Amino acid sequence: MSSEKSGQSSFFGELGSFMKPYGAQYCISVAISAAAVASGLAAYAFAGLIAGKLFSASDDISSLMMYAALAALCKILNGALINTSTWISHHAAYHTLSDIRSAAADKLVRLPMGYFEENGSGRLKAVLTDRIEGMERTLAHMLPELTANLLAPAAMMIWCFFIDWRLAVCILVWIIAGFAATGGIMKNYPEKYAGQISAMKSMNQAVTEYVGGIEVIKNFGRADECYGKLRTAVYGHANYNIGWQKETQIFSSLGMAIAPFSVFPVLIAGVIFYNNGTLAPETFFMMILLSMGIFRPLMQAMSYFDQLAQLGTNAKEIKDILNEPELKRGTAEISGADIELSDVTFSYSGEKTPAADHISLKIPAGTTLALVGPSGSGKSTVAKLIAGYWDADGGSVLIGGKDISQVSQKSLNRSIAYVDQDTFLFDVSIMDNIRMGAPSASDEDVINAARAAGCDDFIRALPQGYNTPAGSAGGRLSGGERQRIAIARAMMKNTPIMILDEATASSDPENEASIQQALSAASKGRTLVVIAHRLSTVKNAEQIAYVKNGRIEAVGTHDRLLEICPDYAKQWALCEV
């Protein structure tokens, strides 16, 4: 994820465009909030009138009752307007965040797979769920409440100057002194908060890795080492926050010791002015009342300035995702099933050695190409370049005579079914996992596909049969079972091109023969690209390409490779042994 800094970020600068469709709702919310401020000030005014009547020893009970009733009505109206304003702003905020989350999710499907390898699931989860969800409170409350919390004390302060400018100056100077004392809290705030987010993401990633790999950690006795990494990340996050808190605590304490008590200078100065006869008692009471109501909304407004800085940092992270370079795709449709790689090169991010080095291959429609070679030689990279998981750095990948950079992603998805060696199942029923290959398929179609993939028997043996939940990431099933369900899902997709990346790697010998038969049947009339370590499973392929160090060392039939490719012949000899 981009870490490039461009100064202090703001939500409105990074993601403000997502608010525009709901601008009217935000404006109405602010207007109603302003009306709520006016009704609140009216309540203070009626309270002042009541105080004037009382200090003047008036016996006009009816006026007092009327002012009290009006003050109560104003407070009720104030609460109703605030609630209405907040409801409208929440409605707009939830729609805004929904649009942001949808845009981010839509963006992810257009990003190359390398992006997800560089940015772990823990980091992306934190950004797409925690960060976006964390924006809700600020976005929903900020505009109406910040407006109210700034307008109310400003109006009250102006009112104070009209009532008695001397006491108003006392209030203003005292509050300014208090807030000035808290200024140190905001020093380098965007950088500090960005550091906090970085520490939190590292902790999330460490937790995700530790929990996800707990079985491996226990089996290989690496608990101390892996727990040490988790502990370091957790304590790093805690220590960062504690250190930041220590740096700002003195400023926070000073501010909270001064600013809230603006009534203190009013009492001292007011007593002096009252004693020398320049301040009426009802005015003195009204100034005390107003001085006690100014700080609280200002403090709430200050909290939103703090949250605005956080909102800007979060928005920058999301904007970085939205700005990531996408896979190059066009609008053309694929109309054939022949595949051609012409001088294709590709390197993973940060790697100097190419994973695919000037690869050239031709795969006629309806034929099978097997990619074989040692682990790490680049077989999966070639297969994923064909599937469009990455864009090639050089050369071209053509399907049906069209460069995949010119075809639409939907057309590419409709043309290719890919079964990875690391299969993933969703936490829904096995029936629904297989049906994802063809959402409109009937239950009978699903069962036929499962039967063809050799998994009908073990599915029926499960507690709920086809309705058994697969568990998180298919965790309730064995690796071989997950792989066979993934093959059934690919068969359901019924695409003209099928890519199998070690599709039988987790299958036991008993089921491998049946899966091979199923794949042979499924591949009829289709273009098939198979990656295999077991050469016996692909020796009948029309073409076998031996891949080594990112290059195609030789291409031909099984018999031809035994003659011209010593590495293939050696691997075949080991396979026979």
Coordinates of C-alpha atoms in Angstrom, one line a residue, residues 129-430:
T129 CA -14.0 -2.7 8.0
D130 CA -12.4 -1.1 11.1
R131 CA -11.3 2.2 9.5
I132 CA -14.5 2.7 7.5
E133 CA -16.7 1.8 10.4
G134 CA -14.7 4.1 12.6
M135 CA -15.6 7.0 10.3
E136 CA -19.3 6.7 11.1
R137 CA -19.4 8.5 14.4
T138 CA -17.4 11.4 13.1
L139 CA -19.1 11.7 9.8
A140 CA -22.6 11.3 11.2
H141 CA -22.1 13.7 14.1
M142 CA -19.5 16.1 12.9
L143 CA -21.3 18.4 10.6
P144 CA -24.5 19.0 12.6
E145 CA -22.9 18.8 16.1
L146 CA -19.8 20.7 15.2
T147 CA -22.0 23.4 13.7
A148 CA -24.1 23.5 16.9
N149 CA -21.1 23.3 19.2
L150 CA -19.4 26.3 17.5
L151 CA -22.5 28.4 16.9
A152 CA -23.9 28.1 20.4
P153 CA -20.9 29.3 22.4
A154 CA -20.2 32.0 19.7
A155 CA -23.8 33.3 20.0
M156 CA -23.6 33.1 23.8
M157 CA -20.3 35.0 23.8
I158 CA -21.7 37.7 21.6
W159 CA -24.8 37.9 23.9
C160 CA -22.5 38.2 26.9
F161 CA -20.8 41.3 25.3
F162 CA -24.2 42.9 24.9
I163 CA -25.1 42.2 28.5
D164 CA -21.8 43.2 30.1
W165 CA -18.7 43.5 28.1
R166 CA -16.4 43.5 31.2
L167 CA -17.5 40.1 32.3
A168 CA -17.6 38.9 28.7
V169 CA -13.9 39.8 28.4
C170 CA -13.1 37.9 31.6
I171 CA -14.9 34.8 30.2
L172 CA -13.2 35.0 26.8
V173 CA -9.7 35.5 28.1
W174 CA -10.1 32.6 30.6
I175 CA -11.3 30.2 27.9
I176 CA -8.6 31.2 25.5
A177 CA -6.0 30.6 28.2
G178 CA -7.4 27.2 28.9
F179 CA -7.5 26.1 25.2
A180 CA -4.0 27.6 24.6
A181 CA -2.7 25.2 27.3
T182 CA -4.0 22.2 25.4
G183 CA -2.4 23.3 22.1
G184 CA 0.5 20.9 22.7
I185 CA -1.8 18.0 22.2
M186 CA -2.2 18.7 18.5
K187 CA 1.6 19.0 17.9
N188 CA 2.5 16.7 15.0
Y189 CA -0.9 15.0 15.4
P190 CA -1.3 13.7 11.8
E191 CA 2.2 12.0 12.0
K192 CA 1.5 10.6 15.4
Y193 CA -1.9 9.2 14.5
A194 CA -0.4 7.7 11.3
G195 CA 2.2 6.0 13.5
Q196 CA -0.6 4.7 15.7
I197 CA -2.4 3.3 12.7
S198 CA 0.8 1.6 11.4
A199 CA 1.3 0.0 14.8
M200 CA -2.3 -1.2 14.9
K201 CA -2.0 -2.7 11.4
S202 CA 1.2 -4.5 12.3
M203 CA -0.6 -5.9 15.4
N204 CA -3.7 -7.0 13.4
Q205 CA -1.5 -8.7 10.8
A206 CA 0.5 -10.5 13.6
V207 CA -2.7 -11.7 15.3
T208 CA -4.2 -12.9 11.9
E209 CA -1.0 -14.8 11.1
Y210 CA -0.6 -16.3 14.5
V211 CA -4.2 -17.5 14.7
G212 CA -4.3 -18.7 11.0
G213 CA -1.0 -20.6 11.4
I214 CA -1.5 -22.0 14.9
E215 CA -1.6 -25.6 13.7
V216 CA 1.7 -25.3 11.9
I217 CA 3.2 -23.4 14.9
K218 CA 2.3 -26.2 17.3
N219 CA 3.3 -29.0 15.0
F220 CA 6.8 -27.6 14.4
G221 CA 7.4 -26.4 17.9
R222 CA 7.7 -22.7 16.9
A223 CA 5.3 -21.4 19.6
D224 CA 7.9 -19.4 21.4
E225 CA 9.3 -17.8 18.3
C226 CA 5.9 -17.0 16.8
Y227 CA 4.4 -15.9 20.1
G228 CA 7.4 -13.6 20.5
K229 CA 6.6 -11.9 17.1
L230 CA 2.9 -11.5 18.2
R231 CA 4.0 -10.2 21.6
T232 CA 6.4 -7.7 20.0
A233 CA 3.6 -6.4 17.8
V234 CA 1.0 -6.1 20.6
Y235 CA 3.5 -4.5 23.0
G236 CA 4.7 -2.2 20.2
H237 CA 1.1 -1.0 19.7
A238 CA 0.6 -0.5 23.5
N239 CA 3.9 1.2 24.0
Y240 CA 3.3 3.6 21.1
N241 CA 0.0 4.7 22.6
I242 CA 1.3 5.0 26.1
G243 CA 4.3 7.1 24.9
W244 CA 2.0 9.4 23.0
Q245 CA -0.3 9.7 26.0
K246 CA 2.7 10.6 28.2
E247 CA 3.7 13.3 25.8
T248 CA 0.3 15.0 25.8
Q249 CA -0.9 14.4 29.3
I250 CA 0.5 17.6 30.8
F251 CA -1.2 19.7 28.1
S252 CA -4.5 18.0 28.6
S253 CA -4.4 18.3 32.4
L254 CA -3.5 22.1 32.2
G255 CA -6.4 22.8 29.8
M256 CA -8.9 20.9 31.8
A257 CA -7.8 22.6 35.0
I258 CA -8.4 26.1 33.4
A259 CA -10.9 26.2 30.6
P260 CA -14.0 24.6 32.2
F261 CA -14.1 27.1 35.1
S262 CA -14.9 30.3 33.2
V263 CA -17.4 31.0 36.0
F264 CA -14.5 31.6 38.4
P265 CA -13.4 35.0 36.9
V266 CA -17.1 36.0 36.5
L267 CA -17.7 35.4 40.2
I268 CA -14.7 37.4 41.3
A269 CA -15.2 40.3 38.8
G270 CA -18.9 40.2 39.3
V271 CA -18.7 40.6 43.1
I272 CA -16.4 43.6 42.6
F273 CA -18.7 45.2 40.0
Y274 CA -21.8 44.5 42.1
N275 CA -20.2 46.0 45.2
N276 CA -19.4 49.3 43.4
G277 CA -22.9 49.4 42.0
T278 CA -22.1 48.9 38.3
L279 CA -23.7 45.5 38.0
A280 CA -27.3 44.6 38.5
P281 CA -28.0 41.4 40.4
E282 CA -30.2 39.9 37.5
T283 CA -27.3 40.7 35.1
F284 CA -24.8 39.1 37.4
F285 CA -27.0 35.9 37.6
M286 CA -27.4 35.8 33.8
M287 CA -23.7 36.1 33.2
I288 CA -23.0 33.3 35.7
L289 CA -25.6 31.2 33.8
L290 CA -24.1 31.9 30.4
S291 CA -20.5 31.4 31.6
M292 CA -21.4 27.9 32.8
G293 CA -22.8 27.0 29.4
I294 CA -20.0 28.1 27.1
F295 CA -17.3 25.5 27.7
R296 CA -19.1 22.2 27.3
P297 CA -20.0 22.7 23.6
L298 CA -16.5 24.1 22.9
M299 CA -14.9 21.0 24.3
Q300 CA -17.2 18.8 22.2
A301 CA -16.2 20.8 19.2
M302 CA -12.5 20.4 20.0
S303 CA -13.0 16.6 20.1
Y304 CA -14.2 16.8 16.5
F305 CA -11.1 18.6 15.4
D306 CA -9.2 15.7 16.9
Q307 CA -11.4 13.2 15.1
L308 CA -11.0 15.2 11.8
A309 CA -7.3 14.5 11.9
Q310 CA -8.0 10.8 12.4
L311 CA -10.6 10.9 9.7
G312 CA -8.1 12.4 7.3
T313 CA -5.5 9.7 8.0
N314 CA -8.2 6.9 7.5
A315 CA -9.4 8.6 4.3
K316 CA -5.8 8.7 2.9
E317 CA -5.5 4.9 3.5
I318 CA -8.7 4.2 1.7
K319 CA -7.9 6.6 -1.1
D320 CA -4.5 4.9 -1.6
I321 CA -6.5 1.6 -2.2
L322 CA -8.8 3.4 -4.7
N323 CA -5.8 4.9 -6.5
E324 CA -3.9 1.6 -6.8
P325 CA -3.1 0.7 -10.5
E326 CA -5.7 -1.7 -11.8
L327 CA -5.3 -4.6 -14.2
K328 CA -5.4 -3.3 -17.7
R329 CA -8.7 -4.3 -19.3
G330 CA -10.8 -3.2 -22.2
T331 CA -14.3 -3.9 -23.5
A332 CA -13.7 -6.6 -26.1
E333 CA -15.3 -10.0 -25.8
I334 CA -13.4 -13.3 -26.0
S335 CA -14.7 -15.5 -28.9
G336 CA -12.2 -18.3 -28.9
A337 CA -10.3 -20.8 -26.7
D338 CA -6.8 -20.8 -28.2
I339 CA -4.1 -19.3 -26.1
E340 CA -0.8 -17.6 -27.1
L341 CA 2.0 -16.2 -24.9
S342 CA 4.4 -14.1 -26.9
D343 CA 7.7 -13.1 -25.3
V344 CA 6.0 -12.6 -21.9
T345 CA 8.1 -11.3 -19.0
F346 CA 7.0 -10.7 -15.4
S347 CA 8.6 -9.9 -12.1
Y348 CA 7.0 -9.8 -8.7
S349 CA 7.1 -6.5 -6.9
G350 CA 10.5 -5.8 -5.4
E351 CA 12.1 -8.8 -7.1
K352 CA 14.9 -8.3 -9.6
T353 CA 14.9 -11.9 -11.0
P354 CA 11.9 -12.3 -13.4
A355 CA 9.5 -15.1 -12.5
A356 CA 8.5 -15.4 -16.1
D357 CA 11.4 -14.7 -18.5
H358 CA 10.5 -14.3 -22.2
I359 CA 7.9 -17.0 -22.2
S360 CA 6.4 -18.0 -25.6
L361 CA 3.7 -20.7 -26.0
K362 CA 0.9 -21.6 -28.3
I363 CA -2.0 -23.7 -27.1
P364 CA -4.6 -24.6 -29.8
A365 CA -8.2 -24.6 -28.7
G366 CA -9.4 -27.9 -27.3
T367 CA -5.9 -29.2 -26.5
T368 CA -4.1 -29.7 -23.2
L369 CA -0.8 -28.1 -22.1
A370 CA 1.0 -29.4 -19.1
L371 CA 3.4 -27.2 -17.2
V372 CA 6.0 -29.2 -15.3
G373 CA 9.3 -28.5 -13.6
P374 CA 10.8 -28.0 -10.2
S375 CA 9.1 -26.1 -7.4
G376 CA 9.5 -22.4 -7.8
S377 CA 10.3 -22.6 -11.5
G378 CA 7.5 -20.3 -12.5
K379 CA 4.7 -22.7 -13.5
S380 CA 2.0 -21.1 -11.4
T381 CA 3.1 -17.6 -12.5
V382 CA 2.6 -18.6 -16.2
A383 CA -0.8 -20.1 -15.4
K384 CA -1.9 -17.0 -13.5
L385 CA -0.7 -14.7 -16.2
I386 CA -2.9 -16.6 -18.6
A387 CA -5.8 -16.3 -16.1
G388 CA -5.2 -12.5 -15.9
Y389 CA -4.2 -12.5 -12.2
W390 CA -1.4 -10.1 -13.1
D391 CA -0.5 -7.9 -16.1
A392 CA 2.7 -9.0 -17.9
D393 CA 5.6 -6.5 -17.7
G394 CA 6.4 -7.2 -21.3
G395 CA 5.1 -9.2 -24.2
S396 CA 1.4 -10.2 -24.7
V397 CA -1.1 -12.9 -23.6
L398 CA -3.7 -13.6 -26.2
I399 CA -6.9 -15.6 -25.8
G400 CA -9.0 -16.2 -28.9
G401 CA -6.6 -13.9 -30.8
K402 CA -7.3 -11.0 -28.5
D403 CA -4.8 -9.5 -26.0
I404 CA -6.3 -9.9 -22.5
S405 CA -5.5 -6.2 -21.8
Q406 CA -8.2 -5.4 -24.5
V407 CA -10.9 -7.7 -23.2
S408 CA -13.3 -7.0 -20.4
Q409 CA -12.8 -8.7 -17.0
K410 CA -16.2 -10.2 -17.1
S411 CA -15.5 -11.8 -20.5
L412 CA -12.2 -13.2 -19.1
N413 CA -14.0 -14.6 -16.1
R414 CA -16.6 -16.3 -18.2
S415 CA -13.9 -17.9 -20.3
I416 CA -11.6 -19.3 -17.7
A417 CA -12.1 -21.6 -14.6
Y418 CA -9.1 -21.7 -12.3
V419 CA -8.5 -24.3 -9.7
D420 CA -5.7 -23.3 -7.4
Q421 CA -3.6 -25.6 -5.3
D422 CA -4.6 -23.5 -2.3
T423 CA -8.4 -24.0 -2.5
F424 CA -10.8 -21.7 -0.6
L425 CA -14.3 -22.5 0.4
F426 CA -16.8 -20.1 1.8
D427 CA -18.6 -20.8 5.1
V428 CA -21.8 -21.8 3.5
S429 CA -23.2 -25.2 2.6
I430 CA -21.2 -27.5 0.3

